[in-house]
Amino acid sequence: MKSSFKIFLKANERIFINGAVLRVDRKVSLELLNDVQFLLENHVLQAEDASTPLRQLYFIVQVMVMSPSDKETALPLFRESLPALINTFSDQTILSDLKHVDRLVREERYYEALKTIRGLYDIEAEILGNNPPSAGLMDNEPRLKAVGG
């Protein structure tokens, strides 16, 4: 069964499809008729904004979508980062969703993995910003360094 996905873009908006960057000159709708890896411009995370553990994981997965030739470099980094995050967080929603992200990445369903990670940002912000570390993050685990350059 073929999957279909309809995307609406504004004038001058970009979309990244299988590593290619497309910019539209006017408002347009695209219907993707088969499985492709894509990322909408407003979901692109800049390296300097990968400042929390989940945003760093997002950035790693994002590299797999935007630069398929770098996938072989990014995948081992993902495989190192994910267990560290699972061992760091104690919040059950985050842990469950990280395991789901792992499955999605193994299935090369990167868009869904990125969407799942984005959905955890508010929980992570609450853990890191509004509560003491022990509320959702173990005190003895190191923070991950920012990825990219």
PDB file of C-alpha atoms in Angstrom:
ATOM      1  CA  MET A   1       0.000   0.000   0.000  1.00  0.00           C
ATOM      2  CA  LYS A   2       1.404   3.366  -0.988  1.00  0.00           C
ATOM      3  CA  SER A   3       1.415   6.142   1.532  1.00  0.00           C
ATOM      4  CA  SER A   4       0.454   9.675   0.642  1.00  0.00           C
ATOM      5  CA  PHE A   5       1.346  12.841   2.508  1.00  0.00           C
ATOM      6  CA  LYS A   6       0.124  16.324   1.592  1.00  0.00           C
ATOM      7  CA  ILE A   7       2.301  19.320   2.473  1.00  0.00           C
ATOM      8  CA  PHE A   8       1.400  22.990   2.154  1.00  0.00           C
ATOM      9  CA  LEU A   9       4.253  25.453   1.663  1.00  0.00           C
ATOM     10  CA  LYS A  10       4.283  29.258   1.699  1.00  0.00           C
ATOM     11  CA  ALA A  11       6.140  31.398  -0.832  1.00  0.00           C
ATOM     12  CA  ASN A  12       9.931  31.164  -0.378  1.00  0.00           C
ATOM     13  CA  GLU A  13       9.608  28.286   2.082  1.00  0.00           C
ATOM     14  CA  ARG A  14      12.057  25.398   1.808  1.00  0.00           C
ATOM     15  CA  ILE A  15      11.585  21.678   2.207  1.00  0.00           C
ATOM     16  CA  PHE A  16      14.324  19.076   2.431  1.00  0.00           C
ATOM     17  CA  ILE A  17      13.456  15.858   0.561  1.00  0.00           C
ATOM     18  CA  ASN A  18      15.882  12.937   0.510  1.00  0.00           C
ATOM     19  CA  GLY A  19      18.773  15.359   1.004  1.00  0.00           C
ATOM     20  CA  ALA A  20      17.655  17.794  -1.713  1.00  0.00           C
ATOM     21  CA  VAL A  21      16.671  21.347  -0.786  1.00  0.00           C
ATOM     22  CA  LEU A  22      13.648  22.707  -2.619  1.00  0.00           C
ATOM     23  CA  ARG A  23      12.397  26.300  -2.393  1.00  0.00           C
ATOM     24  CA  VAL A  24       9.009  27.287  -3.754  1.00  0.00           C
ATOM     25  CA  ASP A  25       8.393  30.725  -5.242  1.00  0.00           C
ATOM     26  CA  ARG A  26       4.685  30.819  -4.427  1.00  0.00           C
ATOM     27  CA  LYS A  27       2.171  29.180  -2.130  1.00  0.00           C
ATOM     28  CA  VAL A  28       1.937  25.546  -3.162  1.00  0.00           C
ATOM     29  CA  SER A  29       0.755  22.171  -1.990  1.00  0.00           C
ATOM     30  CA  LEU A  30       2.786  19.050  -2.601  1.00  0.00           C
ATOM     31  CA  GLU A  31       1.538  15.525  -2.346  1.00  0.00           C
ATOM     32  CA  LEU A  32       4.260  12.989  -1.679  1.00  0.00           C
ATOM     33  CA  LEU A  33       2.990   9.760  -3.222  1.00  0.00           C
ATOM     34  CA  ASN A  34       5.640   7.411  -1.894  1.00  0.00           C
ATOM     35  CA  ASP A  35       7.832   7.077   1.156  1.00  0.00           C
ATOM     36  CA  VAL A  36      10.505   9.774   1.208  1.00  0.00           C
ATOM     37  CA  GLN A  37      12.561  11.364   3.959  1.00  0.00           C
ATOM     38  CA  PHE A  38      11.626  15.013   4.322  1.00  0.00           C
ATOM     39  CA  LEU A  39      11.927  17.882   6.728  1.00  0.00           C
ATOM     40  CA  LEU A  40      10.049  21.160   6.671  1.00  0.00           C
ATOM     41  CA  GLU A  41      12.115  24.322   6.975  1.00  0.00           C
ATOM     42  CA  ASN A  42      10.367  25.430  10.176  1.00  0.00           C
ATOM     43  CA  HIS A  43      11.414  22.141  11.805  1.00  0.00           C
ATOM     44  CA  VAL A  44      15.112  22.574  11.049  1.00  0.00           C
ATOM     45  CA  LEU A  45      17.185  22.971  14.203  1.00  0.00           C
ATOM     46  CA  GLN A  46      20.390  24.977  13.886  1.00  0.00           C
ATOM     47  CA  ALA A  47      23.493  23.447  15.510  1.00  0.00           C
ATOM     48  CA  GLU A  48      23.801  26.341  17.967  1.00  0.00           C
ATOM     49  CA  ASP A  49      20.238  25.653  19.165  1.00  0.00           C
ATOM     50  CA  ALA A  50      20.983  22.010  20.019  1.00  0.00           C
ATOM     51  CA  SER A  51      21.513  23.076  23.619  1.00  0.00           C
ATOM     52  CA  THR A  52      19.662  20.367  25.545  1.00  0.00           C
ATOM     53  CA  PRO A  53      20.002  16.583  25.485  1.00  0.00           C
ATOM     54  CA  LEU A  54      16.795  16.053  23.462  1.00  0.00           C
ATOM     55  CA  ARG A  55      17.610  18.840  21.020  1.00  0.00           C
ATOM     56  CA  GLN A  56      21.021  17.251  20.497  1.00  0.00           C
ATOM     57  CA  LEU A  57      19.344  13.933  19.703  1.00  0.00           C
ATOM     58  CA  TYR A  58      16.975  15.758  17.337  1.00  0.00           C
ATOM     59  CA  PHE A  59      19.932  17.351  15.570  1.00  0.00           C
ATOM     60  CA  ILE A  60      21.564  13.950  15.050  1.00  0.00           C
ATOM     61  CA  VAL A  61      18.399  12.516  13.481  1.00  0.00           C
ATOM     62  CA  GLN A  62      17.965  15.692  11.449  1.00  0.00           C
ATOM     63  CA  VAL A  63      21.395  15.128   9.885  1.00  0.00           C
ATOM     64  CA  MET A  64      20.182  11.733   8.646  1.00  0.00           C
ATOM     65  CA  VAL A  65      17.341  13.458   6.784  1.00  0.00           C
ATOM     66  CA  MET A  66      19.089  16.560   5.489  1.00  0.00           C
ATOM     67  CA  SER A  67      22.377  14.959   4.554  1.00  0.00           C
ATOM     68  CA  PRO A  68      21.875  11.284   3.706  1.00  0.00           C
ATOM     69  CA  SER A  69      25.566  10.988   2.790  1.00  0.00           C
ATOM     70  CA  ASP A  70      26.366  11.701   6.460  1.00  0.00           C
ATOM     71  CA  LYS A  71      23.953   9.056   7.761  1.00  0.00           C
ATOM     72  CA  GLU A  72      26.754   6.538   8.324  1.00  0.00           C
ATOM     73  CA  THR A  73      28.449   9.063  10.611  1.00  0.00           C
ATOM     74  CA  ALA A  74      25.284  10.192  12.381  1.00  0.00           C
ATOM     75  CA  LEU A  75      23.848   6.735  13.081  1.00  0.00           C
ATOM     76  CA  PRO A  76      26.653   5.596  15.436  1.00  0.00           C
ATOM     77  CA  LEU A  77      26.341   8.920  17.266  1.00  0.00           C
ATOM     78  CA  PHE A  78      22.603   8.284  17.620  1.00  0.00           C
ATOM     79  CA  ARG A  79      23.350   4.766  18.906  1.00  0.00           C
ATOM     80  CA  GLU A  80      25.677   6.233  21.558  1.00  0.00           C
ATOM     81  CA  SER A  81      23.416   9.136  22.547  1.00  0.00           C
ATOM     82  CA  LEU A  82      20.118   7.294  22.902  1.00  0.00           C
ATOM     83  CA  PRO A  83      21.196   4.849  25.661  1.00  0.00           C
ATOM     84  CA  ALA A  84      22.838   7.742  27.521  1.00  0.00           C
ATOM     85  CA  LEU A  85      19.545   9.632  27.443  1.00  0.00           C
ATOM     86  CA  ILE A  86      17.551   6.598  28.500  1.00  0.00           C
ATOM     87  CA  ASN A  87      19.922   6.143  31.456  1.00  0.00           C
ATOM     88  CA  THR A  88      19.747   9.855  32.283  1.00  0.00           C
ATOM     89  CA  PHE A  89      16.024  10.591  32.294  1.00  0.00           C
ATOM     90  CA  SER A  90      13.618   9.081  34.785  1.00  0.00           C
ATOM     91  CA  ASP A  91      10.436  10.657  33.371  1.00  0.00           C
ATOM     92  CA  GLN A  92       8.327   7.757  32.064  1.00  0.00           C
ATOM     93  CA  THR A  93       6.874   9.712  29.130  1.00  0.00           C
ATOM     94  CA  ILE A  94      10.339  10.626  27.916  1.00  0.00           C
ATOM     95  CA  LEU A  95      11.631   7.078  28.402  1.00  0.00           C
ATOM     96  CA  SER A  96       8.703   5.558  26.527  1.00  0.00           C
ATOM     97  CA  ASP A  97       8.986   8.043  23.666  1.00  0.00           C
ATOM     98  CA  LEU A  98      12.765   7.585  23.416  1.00  0.00           C
ATOM     99  CA  LYS A  99      12.247   3.850  22.976  1.00  0.00           C
ATOM    100  CA  HIS A 100       9.683   4.660  20.290  1.00  0.00           C
ATOM    101  CA  VAL A 101      12.196   7.017  18.621  1.00  0.00           C
ATOM    102  CA  ASP A 102      14.726   4.189  18.589  1.00  0.00           C
ATOM    103  CA  ARG A 103      12.242   1.956  16.775  1.00  0.00           C
ATOM    104  CA  LEU A 104      11.356   4.713  14.286  1.00  0.00           C
ATOM    105  CA  VAL A 105      15.015   5.372  13.465  1.00  0.00           C
ATOM    106  CA  ARG A 106      15.666   1.652  12.970  1.00  0.00           C
ATOM    107  CA  GLU A 107      12.736   1.654  10.531  1.00  0.00           C
ATOM    108  CA  GLU A 108      14.143   4.814   8.875  1.00  0.00           C
ATOM    109  CA  ARG A 109      10.985   6.754   9.748  1.00  0.00           C
ATOM    110  CA  TYR A 110      12.955   9.866  10.581  1.00  0.00           C
ATOM    111  CA  TYR A 111      10.173  12.445  10.198  1.00  0.00           C
ATOM    112  CA  GLU A 112       8.084  10.610  12.791  1.00  0.00           C
ATOM    113  CA  ALA A 113      11.128  10.267  15.058  1.00  0.00           C
ATOM    114  CA  LEU A 114      11.766  14.006  14.845  1.00  0.00           C
ATOM    115  CA  LYS A 115       8.111  14.777  15.542  1.00  0.00           C
ATOM    116  CA  THR A 116       8.210  12.527  18.617  1.00  0.00           C
ATOM    117  CA  ILE A 117      11.366  14.208  19.931  1.00  0.00           C
ATOM    118  CA  ARG A 118       9.871  17.692  19.370  1.00  0.00           C
ATOM    119  CA  GLY A 119       6.868  16.586  21.406  1.00  0.00           C
ATOM    120  CA  LEU A 120       9.156  16.035  24.413  1.00  0.00           C
ATOM    121  CA  TYR A 121      10.703  19.513  24.443  1.00  0.00           C
ATOM    122  CA  ASP A 122       8.199  20.963  26.944  1.00  0.00           C
ATOM    123  CA  ILE A 123       8.689  18.096  29.400  1.00  0.00           C
ATOM    124  CA  GLU A 124      12.456  18.432  29.067  1.00  0.00           C
ATOM    125  CA  ALA A 125      12.272  22.208  29.607  1.00  0.00           C
ATOM    126  CA  GLU A 126      10.244  21.680  32.755  1.00  0.00           C
ATOM    127  CA  ILE A 127      12.726  19.105  34.050  1.00  0.00           C
ATOM    128  CA  LEU A 128      15.799  21.170  33.214  1.00  0.00           C
ATOM    129  CA  GLY A 129      14.462  24.619  33.998  1.00  0.00           C
ATOM    130  CA  ASN A 130      11.697  24.622  36.553  1.00  0.00           C
ATOM    131  CA  ASN A 131      12.519  21.637  38.746  1.00  0.00           C
ATOM    132  CA  PRO A 132      15.607  20.365  40.507  1.00  0.00           C
ATOM    133  CA  PRO A 133      17.570  17.800  38.463  1.00  0.00           C
ATOM    134  CA  SER A 134      16.351  14.902  40.599  1.00  0.00           C
ATOM    135  CA  ALA A 135      12.776  15.528  39.433  1.00  0.00           C
ATOM    136  CA  GLY A 136      13.404  13.949  36.063  1.00  0.00           C
ATOM    137  CA  LEU A 137      17.114  13.802  35.464  1.00  0.00           C
ATOM    138  CA  MET A 138      19.604  11.843  37.511  1.00  0.00           C
ATOM    139  CA  ASP A 139      22.253  14.023  39.204  1.00  0.00           C
ATOM    140  CA  ASN A 140      25.252  11.821  38.403  1.00  0.00           C
ATOM    141  CA  GLU A 141      24.827  11.699  34.593  1.00  0.00           C
ATOM    142  CA  PRO A 142      26.836  14.089  32.422  1.00  0.00           C
ATOM    143  CA  ARG A 143      25.123  16.390  29.929  1.00  0.00           C
ATOM    144  CA  LEU A 144      25.785  15.720  26.260  1.00  0.00           C
ATOM    145  CA  LYS A 145      27.867  18.184  24.286  1.00  0.00           C
ATOM    146  CA  ALA A 146      26.289  20.046  21.361  1.00  0.00           C
ATOM    147  CA  VAL A 147      26.563  18.261  18.048  1.00  0.00           C
ATOM    148  CA  GLY A 148      27.418  19.894  14.746  1.00  0.00           C
ATOM    149  CA  GLY A 149      29.470  22.805  13.738  1.00  0.00           C
TER     150      GLY A 149
END
